[in-house]
Amino acid sequence: MKTIHVVAAVICHEGRVFATQRGYGAYRGYWEFPGGKIEPGETPEDALVREIREELAVRIAVDAPACRVEYDYPEFHLSMQCFWCSIVSGQPKLLEHEAARWLGRAQLDSVDWLPADRIILPEIQARLD
């Protein structure tokens, strides 16, 4: 099975986390933490800054590692490095996603998360307390 290496930004602000709804592909409509594939020669942090700039037109700070998720989708194995992030400049603009929401702890279960992203919700809930 092919492994895809990606990074995800867990962007927190004022007790809420930023979630995006996929606007393309087989998993269109599911919610995720924004990010994407690591390109050859990039560090995970550099890839995350680039991906968020491309997807949301904002500049982020990668504050600290959050966790790593390993998940087997039917088509591929996902290896996802998640980082706690904050927005340094700009307001998020949806360039690739259908929708976005700032979710507080109580709203985290209000959207239909991708299975791999769902795995990190307990860690996020603990941090948002």
PDB file of C-alpha atoms in Angstrom:
ATOM      1  CA  MET A   1       0.000   0.000   0.000  1.00  0.00           C
ATOM      2  CA  LYS A   2       1.307   3.438  -0.919  1.00  0.00           C
ATOM      3  CA  THR A   3       2.146   5.815   1.960  1.00  0.00           C
ATOM      4  CA  ILE A   4       1.317   9.504   1.646  1.00  0.00           C
ATOM      5  CA  HIS A   5       3.173  11.868   3.985  1.00  0.00           C
ATOM      6  CA  VAL A   6       1.230  14.987   4.943  1.00  0.00           C
ATOM      7  CA  VAL A   7       1.205  17.762   7.506  1.00  0.00           C
ATOM      8  CA  ALA A   8      -1.800  19.313   9.228  1.00  0.00           C
ATOM      9  CA  ALA A   9      -2.199  22.654  11.009  1.00  0.00           C
ATOM     10  CA  VAL A  10      -4.161  22.689  14.234  1.00  0.00           C
ATOM     11  CA  ILE A  11      -4.720  26.442  14.275  1.00  0.00           C
ATOM     12  CA  CYS A  12      -5.969  27.649  17.646  1.00  0.00           C
ATOM     13  CA  HIS A  13      -7.263  31.079  18.585  1.00  0.00           C
ATOM     14  CA  GLU A  14      -9.240  32.185  21.645  1.00  0.00           C
ATOM     15  CA  GLY A  15     -10.237  28.670  22.673  1.00  0.00           C
ATOM     16  CA  ARG A  16     -11.297  27.564  19.216  1.00  0.00           C
ATOM     17  CA  VAL A  17      -9.697  25.514  16.453  1.00  0.00           C
ATOM     18  CA  PHE A  18      -9.914  26.121  12.697  1.00  0.00           C
ATOM     19  CA  ALA A  19     -11.482  23.336  10.610  1.00  0.00           C
ATOM     20  CA  THR A  20     -11.972  23.170   6.854  1.00  0.00           C
ATOM     21  CA  GLN A  21     -14.337  21.175   4.641  1.00  0.00           C
ATOM     22  CA  ARG A  22     -12.753  19.462   1.653  1.00  0.00           C
ATOM     23  CA  GLY A  23     -13.943  20.796  -1.668  1.00  0.00           C
ATOM     24  CA  TYR A  24     -12.445  18.143  -3.952  1.00  0.00           C
ATOM     25  CA  GLY A  25     -11.560  14.475  -4.351  1.00  0.00           C
ATOM     26  CA  ALA A  26     -12.972  11.245  -3.043  1.00  0.00           C
ATOM     27  CA  TYR A  27     -13.408  12.692   0.451  1.00  0.00           C
ATOM     28  CA  ARG A  28     -15.136  15.896  -0.628  1.00  0.00           C
ATOM     29  CA  GLY A  29     -17.450  17.255   2.045  1.00  0.00           C
ATOM     30  CA  TYR A  30     -15.546  15.790   4.991  1.00  0.00           C
ATOM     31  CA  TRP A  31     -13.915  18.087   7.522  1.00  0.00           C
ATOM     32  CA  GLU A  32     -10.194  18.203   8.222  1.00  0.00           C
ATOM     33  CA  PHE A  33      -7.386  20.246   9.651  1.00  0.00           C
ATOM     34  CA  PRO A  34      -5.852  22.162   6.745  1.00  0.00           C
ATOM     35  CA  GLY A  35      -2.498  21.122   5.331  1.00  0.00           C
ATOM     36  CA  GLY A  36      -1.158  18.901   2.614  1.00  0.00           C
ATOM     37  CA  LYS A  37       1.634  16.841   1.153  1.00  0.00           C
ATOM     38  CA  ILE A  38       5.292  17.348   1.973  1.00  0.00           C
ATOM     39  CA  GLU A  39       7.250  18.069  -1.204  1.00  0.00           C
ATOM     40  CA  PRO A  40      10.761  16.643  -1.752  1.00  0.00           C
ATOM     41  CA  GLY A  41      13.367  18.719   0.073  1.00  0.00           C
ATOM     42  CA  GLU A  42      10.864  20.391   2.423  1.00  0.00           C
ATOM     43  CA  THR A  43      10.812  20.092   6.176  1.00  0.00           C
ATOM     44  CA  PRO A  44       7.368  19.319   7.586  1.00  0.00           C
ATOM     45  CA  GLU A  45       7.204  22.830   9.034  1.00  0.00           C
ATOM     46  CA  ASP A  46       8.117  24.456   5.698  1.00  0.00           C
ATOM     47  CA  ALA A  47       5.518  22.322   3.917  1.00  0.00           C
ATOM     48  CA  LEU A  48       2.853  23.372   6.393  1.00  0.00           C
ATOM     49  CA  VAL A  49       3.604  27.093   6.015  1.00  0.00           C
ATOM     50  CA  ARG A  50       3.477  26.724   2.211  1.00  0.00           C
ATOM     51  CA  GLU A  51       0.274  24.650   2.183  1.00  0.00           C
ATOM     52  CA  ILE A  52      -1.600  27.042   4.481  1.00  0.00           C
ATOM     53  CA  ARG A  53      -0.487  30.028   2.381  1.00  0.00           C
ATOM     54  CA  GLU A  54      -1.719  28.229  -0.773  1.00  0.00           C
ATOM     55  CA  GLU A  55      -5.017  27.030   0.745  1.00  0.00           C
ATOM     56  CA  LEU A  56      -5.983  29.908   3.026  1.00  0.00           C
ATOM     57  CA  ALA A  57      -3.813  32.908   2.014  1.00  0.00           C
ATOM     58  CA  VAL A  58      -2.545  33.467   5.561  1.00  0.00           C
ATOM     59  CA  ARG A  59       0.878  33.275   7.162  1.00  0.00           C
ATOM     60  CA  ILE A  60       1.128  30.937  10.122  1.00  0.00           C
ATOM     61  CA  ALA A  61       3.637  30.225  12.848  1.00  0.00           C
ATOM     62  CA  VAL A  62       4.288  26.547  13.483  1.00  0.00           C
ATOM     63  CA  ASP A  63       4.348  26.657  17.271  1.00  0.00           C
ATOM     64  CA  ALA A  64       4.942  23.048  18.355  1.00  0.00           C
ATOM     65  CA  PRO A  65       4.456  19.437  17.276  1.00  0.00           C
ATOM     66  CA  ALA A  66       1.054  18.055  18.291  1.00  0.00           C
ATOM     67  CA  CYS A  67       1.077  14.388  17.259  1.00  0.00           C
ATOM     68  CA  ARG A  68       1.563  11.951  14.420  1.00  0.00           C
ATOM     69  CA  VAL A  69      -1.363   9.972  13.011  1.00  0.00           C
ATOM     70  CA  GLU A  70      -0.947   6.739  11.051  1.00  0.00           C
ATOM     71  CA  TYR A  71      -4.153   5.678   9.311  1.00  0.00           C
ATOM     72  CA  ASP A  72      -5.023   3.151   6.616  1.00  0.00           C
ATOM     73  CA  TYR A  73      -7.556   4.444   4.107  1.00  0.00           C
ATOM     74  CA  PRO A  74      -8.741   1.886   1.521  1.00  0.00           C
ATOM     75  CA  GLU A  75      -6.559   3.455  -1.195  1.00  0.00           C
ATOM     76  CA  PHE A  76      -3.406   4.422   0.775  1.00  0.00           C
ATOM     77  CA  HIS A  77      -1.682   4.674   4.146  1.00  0.00           C
ATOM     78  CA  LEU A  78      -1.649   8.191   5.581  1.00  0.00           C
ATOM     79  CA  SER A  79       1.227   9.384   7.744  1.00  0.00           C
ATOM     80  CA  MET A  80       0.148  12.776   9.098  1.00  0.00           C
ATOM     81  CA  GLN A  81       2.279  15.048  11.254  1.00  0.00           C
ATOM     82  CA  CYS A  82       0.112  17.526  13.148  1.00  0.00           C
ATOM     83  CA  PHE A  83       1.364  20.819  14.549  1.00  0.00           C
ATOM     84  CA  TRP A  84      -0.104  23.452  16.850  1.00  0.00           C
ATOM     85  CA  CYS A  85      -0.153  26.665  14.820  1.00  0.00           C
ATOM     86  CA  SER A  86      -1.239  30.272  15.033  1.00  0.00           C
ATOM     87  CA  ILE A  87      -2.062  32.843  12.372  1.00  0.00           C
ATOM     88  CA  VAL A  88       0.620  35.530  12.131  1.00  0.00           C
ATOM     89  CA  SER A  89      -0.979  37.666   9.422  1.00  0.00           C
ATOM     90  CA  GLY A  90      -4.047  37.704   7.229  1.00  0.00           C
ATOM     91  CA  GLN A  91      -7.612  36.449   7.452  1.00  0.00           C
ATOM     92  CA  PRO A  92      -8.325  32.941   6.117  1.00  0.00           C
ATOM     93  CA  LYS A  93      -9.732  32.888   2.579  1.00  0.00           C
ATOM     94  CA  LEU A  94     -11.091  29.630   1.201  1.00  0.00           C
ATOM     95  CA  LEU A  95      -9.057  28.957  -1.946  1.00  0.00           C
ATOM     96  CA  GLU A  96      -9.527  25.157  -2.027  1.00  0.00           C
ATOM     97  CA  HIS A  97     -12.150  24.326   0.604  1.00  0.00           C
ATOM     98  CA  GLU A  98     -15.957  24.472   0.539  1.00  0.00           C
ATOM     99  CA  ALA A  99     -16.342  25.854   4.052  1.00  0.00           C
ATOM    100  CA  ALA A 100     -14.487  26.596   7.262  1.00  0.00           C
ATOM    101  CA  ARG A 101     -15.435  27.038  10.896  1.00  0.00           C
ATOM    102  CA  TRP A 102     -13.809  28.039  14.151  1.00  0.00           C
ATOM    103  CA  LEU A 103     -14.927  25.283  16.534  1.00  0.00           C
ATOM    104  CA  GLY A 104     -14.891  25.402  20.314  1.00  0.00           C
ATOM    105  CA  ARG A 105     -14.506  22.293  22.423  1.00  0.00           C
ATOM    106  CA  ALA A 106     -18.277  21.677  22.481  1.00  0.00           C
ATOM    107  CA  GLN A 107     -18.596  21.980  18.680  1.00  0.00           C
ATOM    108  CA  LEU A 108     -15.817  19.567  17.669  1.00  0.00           C
ATOM    109  CA  ASP A 109     -18.313  16.744  17.118  1.00  0.00           C
ATOM    110  CA  SER A 110     -20.660  18.947  15.063  1.00  0.00           C
ATOM    111  CA  VAL A 111     -18.897  18.231  11.749  1.00  0.00           C
ATOM    112  CA  ASP A 112     -18.175  15.015   9.817  1.00  0.00           C
ATOM    113  CA  TRP A 113     -14.398  14.609  10.238  1.00  0.00           C
ATOM    114  CA  LEU A 114     -12.147  12.544   8.026  1.00  0.00           C
ATOM    115  CA  PRO A 115     -11.266   9.376   9.964  1.00  0.00           C
ATOM    116  CA  ALA A 116      -7.583  10.274  10.370  1.00  0.00           C
ATOM    117  CA  ASP A 117      -8.409  13.767  11.648  1.00  0.00           C
ATOM    118  CA  ARG A 118     -10.945  12.369  14.115  1.00  0.00           C
ATOM    119  CA  ILE A 119      -8.108  10.517  15.890  1.00  0.00           C
ATOM    120  CA  ILE A 120      -6.569  13.746  17.209  1.00  0.00           C
ATOM    121  CA  LEU A 121      -9.791  15.265  18.563  1.00  0.00           C
ATOM    122  CA  PRO A 122      -9.252  14.070  22.189  1.00  0.00           C
ATOM    123  CA  GLU A 123      -5.870  15.821  22.288  1.00  0.00           C
ATOM    124  CA  ILE A 124      -7.418  19.007  20.909  1.00  0.00           C
ATOM    125  CA  GLN A 125     -10.328  18.830  23.354  1.00  0.00           C
ATOM    126  CA  ALA A 126      -7.874  18.577  26.256  1.00  0.00           C
ATOM    127  CA  ARG A 127      -5.943  21.605  25.020  1.00  0.00           C
ATOM    128  CA  LEU A 128      -9.095  23.704  24.533  1.00  0.00           C
ATOM    129  CA  ASP A 129     -10.210  23.165  28.155  1.00  0.00           C
TER     130      ASP A 129
END
